[in-house]
Structure formats: structure tokens, C-alpha cells
Amino acid sequence: MIETDILIIGAGPTGLFAVFEAGLLKLKCHILDALPQPGGQLSELYPKKPIYDIPGFPEVLAGDLVDNLMEQIKQFEPGFTLGERAETIVKQEDGTFIVTSNEGTEFHAKVIAIAGGLGSFEPRKPLIDGINFYENKGVKYFIKDPEVFRDKRVVIAGGGDSALDWSIFLTDVASEVTLIHRRNEFRGALDSVEKVQELKDAGKIRMITPAEVVGINGAEHVESIVLDENGANRTIETDFFIPLFGLTPKLGPIGDWGLEIEKNAIKVNNALDYQTNIPGIFAIGDINTYPGKLKLILCGFHEATLMCQAAYQIINPGKRYVLKYTTVSGVDGFDGTRKEAPKAVVKAIN
């Protein structure tokens, strides 16, 4: 069982920044997220798109913001359990919580912060008969470990950044990469489109457009896929089929945890600390709702800061915390590192 002060459910920007604010209070965090990498929507949906409303950044790419947040929290050594979804929460007699994931991993936390964005993201699955049978038998909706595809034949379907980026990456891993899209045009970063064009011209990516995967064959594992290409069917042998059609947000198991829900969001007390109707469970970022709520990253940062202050009082009852500016106090990491402003030199002037 993984022990932590705060279990943060959701590795988006709000959840990541909560690690920093908790670290300033000497509180240890562990992050649980259903996606295979940190960053939430920023990493999965638009890593190469610019964001213009982050204070101090006139413009920052979504993926770069995630990288910066990861660097900012590195010294507080958070734990990560990725690719698993929180399924159940059971409050203990002492007020702590045990959370169990869909993979059976258990977490014991003094406080829970739900920072799940718009909920648990689930892949948009293509409408192909029998596709559920082949899940984890050659059909993959996420790429967690690229080495799984080492020297294998891979078919990727999709027309966005994820499909383009993974097609590029897997050319150095898989024995054969085929990219299929129902249109000739791709909706992705220009440099990715140009790189795919370059790899296609070099014979390293086989591209089939416009076309759509309409069937899967194989006894116990994917052996081939069936294409509808201009009204005619065509079969292509492959070891893996990876449909990358984006993600759809769903509240998922959160709706069964006894929390007060309003319009697919968790109601919180925004007058104080963003706590839910269950003491010790907070909701921050896009997952929560309250009068005047704005679904902005910078609002999530603010909510995470106040949440950590309240969590400190729960974890350290009766202990007073004196707020100090980091420009004055510096930042002490759990790894022994310290960041601080240069000391003023005391010297007499003759």
C-alpha cells in the first residue's frame, strides 16, 4: 500500500502545481492518473498548442508548461501511479482514506485532492464490431511503453497530433508503421505533418488516405485489419492496431463516491478551501463547481494553493503555519536541495 500525506487524483496542471504548494508545507504527495503520462489535457490533446493566459508567460506551449511544472516539483519527489484510474474511496475510522485503483493498487492518504480536470478521460473508440475482444490483444488506445512495439507491424489510425507524433516516434521502434486517416488533410502541428511527409517519402511510413478501418481479424490476437478505401475493402496484416481519435471526459467512478454533484462537477466550498461535502476530500481545477466558477488553469493554481493550506491543518491539527514568501524563506526540497535568493552582503562603506 502506498502511503502519502495527500493523494492527488489527476496529473493535470492543477494537480501538478498542488505538489509544489504542498511541498512548501512539508507535505508529501502521490499522484494517480488514468492517462499514461502527466499533464492531463495539455499533454494528451494539445501539447504543441500555445496558451496565452498563464501569468508571466505571454505565450507558452501546453507541453512546455507541463515540462516546467514537472521541473518545479521535482525537488519534492512526488510519487506517480499513471495509467490507473481511482475506483473506490473508503474513509477510515481515524479520518484517513484508502483509495483503490482499477488495477488493484491501494493508497493510504490523510487527505485527498481530486484534480481530475473534466473527469476521467476515456479513449474515443472506433465503431468496429468485436473491437472490445481485441483490447490488450493487439488493440491499444494509449502507448505506455513503446518497446512493446519493437520489431512489430503497427497500424495507427487518426489525424491529430497524437497519431502524427506516435507515427514518427515508432518508425525507430516498429518494423513497419502504417498511418491511416479518413481524410487527406491532417489536423496537427505543421512540423509534425512535414516530418510525416518526409518519412513517407523516405519509405519509412506507409500512409493510406482517405481510408477507414472497418474490421479486425485474428483468433486470439490482432492479425490483420480491414480497410474501407474508396468503397472497396482491403486487408492489411499487422500485429497492433492503435486508434488515436482523442479522449472523451467522463465523471466515471467519481459519481459513486458520495460527493455532491452538480452538472457533472463536484460542488465545493469556495468561501474557504474548496473542500467537498466529505471532510478531508477536496476538489480543485475544472472538476469542481461553485458560484462564479471559471475553468481556467490560473484559477486551478489558486484553488490548489488554498487547498494545501487547509490540508496542512487537517494533517497537523493545532499546529500554526506562518506564511513566508519564497523570496524570503527559499524552497527546501525533500531531496536535500535548496533554492534561495543570494544573501545580502553586510559591509561597511568607508
PDB file of N, CA, C and O in Angstrom, residues 224-250:
ATOM      1  N   SER A 224      -4.794  -8.942 -38.561  1.00  0.00           N
ATOM      2  CA  SER A 224      -4.955  -8.046 -39.706  1.00  0.00           C
ATOM      3  C   SER A 224      -6.127  -7.102 -39.456  1.00  0.00           C
ATOM      4  O   SER A 224      -6.966  -7.346 -38.586  1.00  0.00           O
ATOM      5  N   ILE A 225      -6.159  -6.024 -40.216  1.00  0.00           N
ATOM      6  CA  ILE A 225      -7.293  -5.096 -40.154  1.00  0.00           C
ATOM      7  C   ILE A 225      -7.884  -4.970 -41.554  1.00  0.00           C
ATOM      8  O   ILE A 225      -7.200  -5.202 -42.563  1.00  0.00           O
ATOM      9  N   VAL A 226      -9.172  -4.617 -41.573  1.00  0.00           N
ATOM     10  CA  VAL A 226      -9.878  -4.456 -42.850  1.00  0.00           C
ATOM     11  C   VAL A 226     -10.138  -2.977 -43.080  1.00  0.00           C
ATOM     12  O   VAL A 226     -10.682  -2.281 -42.205  1.00  0.00           O
ATOM     13  N   LEU A 227      -9.758  -2.506 -44.256  1.00  0.00           N
ATOM     14  CA  LEU A 227      -9.927  -1.094 -44.608  1.00  0.00           C
ATOM     15  C   LEU A 227     -11.083  -0.912 -45.583  1.00  0.00           C
ATOM     16  O   LEU A 227     -11.309  -1.751 -46.454  1.00  0.00           O
ATOM     17  N   ASP A 228     -11.782   0.197 -45.405  1.00  0.00           N
ATOM     18  CA  ASP A 228     -12.702   0.670 -46.430  1.00  0.00           C
ATOM     19  C   ASP A 228     -11.980   1.816 -47.135  1.00  0.00           C
ATOM     20  O   ASP A 228     -11.804   2.901 -46.582  1.00  0.00           O
ATOM     21  N   GLU A 229     -11.548   1.550 -48.365  1.00  0.00           N
ATOM     22  CA  GLU A 229     -10.776   2.527 -49.123  1.00  0.00           C
ATOM     23  C   GLU A 229     -11.538   2.870 -50.397  1.00  0.00           C
ATOM     24  O   GLU A 229     -11.598   2.067 -51.332  1.00  0.00           O
ATOM     25  N   ASN A 230     -12.169   4.041 -50.385  1.00  0.00           N
ATOM     26  CA  ASN A 230     -12.977   4.476 -51.534  1.00  0.00           C
ATOM     27  C   ASN A 230     -14.055   3.459 -51.889  1.00  0.00           C
ATOM     28  O   ASN A 230     -14.313   3.182 -53.064  1.00  0.00           O
ATOM     29  N   GLY A 231     -14.679   2.881 -50.839  1.00  0.00           N
ATOM     30  CA  GLY A 231     -15.786   1.961 -51.064  1.00  0.00           C
ATOM     31  C   GLY A 231     -15.386   0.524 -51.288  1.00  0.00           C
ATOM     32  O   GLY A 231     -16.247  -0.363 -51.321  1.00  0.00           O
ATOM     33  N   ALA A 232     -14.092   0.261 -51.382  1.00  0.00           N
ATOM     34  CA  ALA A 232     -13.612  -1.109 -51.581  1.00  0.00           C
ATOM     35  C   ALA A 232     -12.872  -1.576 -50.329  1.00  0.00           C
ATOM     36  O   ALA A 232     -12.155  -0.799 -49.694  1.00  0.00           O
ATOM     37  N   ASN A 233     -13.057  -2.843 -49.971  1.00  0.00           N
ATOM     38  CA  ASN A 233     -12.390  -3.400 -48.803  1.00  0.00           C
ATOM     39  C   ASN A 233     -10.989  -3.910 -49.147  1.00  0.00           C
ATOM     40  O   ASN A 233     -10.758  -4.426 -50.248  1.00  0.00           O
ATOM     41  N   ARG A 234     -10.118  -3.738 -48.158  1.00  0.00           N
ATOM     42  CA  ARG A 234      -8.730  -4.164 -48.332  1.00  0.00           C
ATOM     43  C   ARG A 234      -8.211  -4.645 -46.986  1.00  0.00           C
ATOM     44  O   ARG A 234      -8.496  -4.041 -45.950  1.00  0.00           O
ATOM     45  N   THR A 235      -7.471  -5.740 -46.978  1.00  0.00           N
ATOM     46  CA  THR A 235      -6.956  -6.304 -45.727  1.00  0.00           C
ATOM     47  C   THR A 235      -5.456  -6.059 -45.618  1.00  0.00           C
ATOM     48  O   THR A 235      -4.707  -6.253 -46.590  1.00  0.00           O
ATOM     49  N   ILE A 236      -5.032  -5.619 -44.427  1.00  0.00           N
ATOM     50  CA  ILE A 236      -3.612  -5.367 -44.163  1.00  0.00           C
ATOM     51  C   ILE A 236      -3.183  -6.167 -42.935  1.00  0.00           C
ATOM     52  O   ILE A 236      -3.811  -6.067 -41.882  1.00  0.00           O
ATOM     53  N   GLU A 237      -2.140  -6.957 -43.086  1.00  0.00           N
ATOM     54  CA  GLU A 237      -1.627  -7.728 -41.949  1.00  0.00           C
ATOM     55  C   GLU A 237      -0.887  -6.797 -40.985  1.00  0.00           C
ATOM     56  O   GLU A 237      -0.141  -5.912 -41.399  1.00  0.00           O
ATOM     57  N   THR A 238      -1.118  -7.008 -39.689  1.00  0.00           N
ATOM     58  CA  THR A 238      -0.464  -6.176 -38.675  1.00  0.00           C
ATOM     59  C   THR A 238      -0.469  -6.899 -37.336  1.00  0.00           C
ATOM     60  O   THR A 238      -1.259  -7.824 -37.124  1.00  0.00           O
ATOM     61  N   ASP A 239       0.411  -6.460 -36.438  1.00  0.00           N
ATOM     62  CA  ASP A 239       0.457  -7.029 -35.085  1.00  0.00           C
ATOM     63  C   ASP A 239      -0.303  -6.166 -34.092  1.00  0.00           C
ATOM     64  O   ASP A 239      -0.798  -6.662 -33.085  1.00  0.00           O
ATOM     65  N   PHE A 240      -0.389  -4.868 -34.388  1.00  0.00           N
ATOM     66  CA  PHE A 240      -1.060  -3.935 -33.481  1.00  0.00           C
ATOM     67  C   PHE A 240      -1.889  -2.933 -34.268  1.00  0.00           C
ATOM     68  O   PHE A 240      -1.477  -2.464 -35.330  1.00  0.00           O
ATOM     69  N   PHE A 241      -3.042  -2.609 -33.713  1.00  0.00           N
ATOM     70  CA  PHE A 241      -3.894  -1.549 -34.247  1.00  0.00           C
ATOM     71  C   PHE A 241      -4.082  -0.512 -33.156  1.00  0.00           C
ATOM     72  O   PHE A 241      -4.559  -0.817 -32.063  1.00  0.00           O
ATOM     73  N   ILE A 242      -3.675   0.742 -33.451  1.00  0.00           N
ATOM     74  CA  ILE A 242      -3.715   1.814 -32.442  1.00  0.00           C
ATOM     75  C   ILE A 242      -4.599   2.940 -32.961  1.00  0.00           C
ATOM     76  O   ILE A 242      -4.150   3.807 -33.720  1.00  0.00           O
ATOM     77  N   PRO A 243      -5.892   2.953 -32.587  1.00  0.00           N
ATOM     78  CA  PRO A 243      -6.764   4.068 -32.978  1.00  0.00           C
ATOM     79  C   PRO A 243      -6.570   5.246 -32.021  1.00  0.00           C
ATOM     80  O   PRO A 243      -6.784   5.116 -30.820  1.00  0.00           O
ATOM     81  N   LEU A 244      -6.157   6.380 -32.550  1.00  0.00           N
ATOM     82  CA  LEU A 244      -5.909   7.573 -31.736  1.00  0.00           C
ATOM     83  C   LEU A 244      -6.874   8.667 -32.179  1.00  0.00           C
ATOM     84  O   LEU A 244      -6.528   9.554 -32.959  1.00  0.00           O
ATOM     85  N   PHE A 245      -8.094   8.604 -31.652  1.00  0.00           N
ATOM     86  CA  PHE A 245      -9.141   9.531 -32.034  1.00  0.00           C
ATOM     87  C   PHE A 245      -9.463  10.517 -30.920  1.00  0.00           C
ATOM     88  O   PHE A 245     -10.550  11.082 -30.876  1.00  0.00           O
ATOM     89  N   GLY A 246      -8.540  10.712 -30.003  1.00  0.00           N
ATOM     90  CA  GLY A 246      -8.770  11.654 -28.922  1.00  0.00           C
ATOM     91  C   GLY A 246      -9.430  10.994 -27.726  1.00  0.00           C
ATOM     92  O   GLY A 246      -9.637   9.770 -27.680  1.00  0.00           O
ATOM     93  N   LEU A 247      -9.752  11.831 -26.738  1.00  0.00           N
ATOM     94  CA  LEU A 247     -10.316  11.354 -25.482  1.00  0.00           C
ATOM     95  C   LEU A 247     -11.650  12.025 -25.217  1.00  0.00           C
ATOM     96  O   LEU A 247     -11.895  13.144 -25.653  1.00  0.00           O
ATOM     97  N   THR A 248     -12.490  11.343 -24.482  1.00  0.00           N
ATOM     98  CA  THR A 248     -13.761  11.927 -24.069  1.00  0.00           C
ATOM     99  C   THR A 248     -13.825  11.939 -22.548  1.00  0.00           C
ATOM    100  O   THR A 248     -13.507  10.928 -21.906  1.00  0.00           O
ATOM    101  N   PRO A 249     -14.164  13.088 -21.933  1.00  0.00           N
ATOM    102  CA  PRO A 249     -14.194  13.150 -20.474  1.00  0.00           C
ATOM    103  C   PRO A 249     -15.478  12.556 -19.906  1.00  0.00           C
ATOM    104  O   PRO A 249     -16.571  12.812 -20.415  1.00  0.00           O
ATOM    105  N   LYS A 250     -15.331  11.763 -18.860  1.00  0.00           N
ATOM    106  CA  LYS A 250     -16.477  11.207 -18.151  1.00  0.00           C
ATOM    107  C   LYS A 250     -16.214  11.298 -16.656  1.00  0.00           C
ATOM    108  O   LYS A 250     -15.079  11.154 -16.214  1.00  0.00           O
TER     109      LYS A 250
END
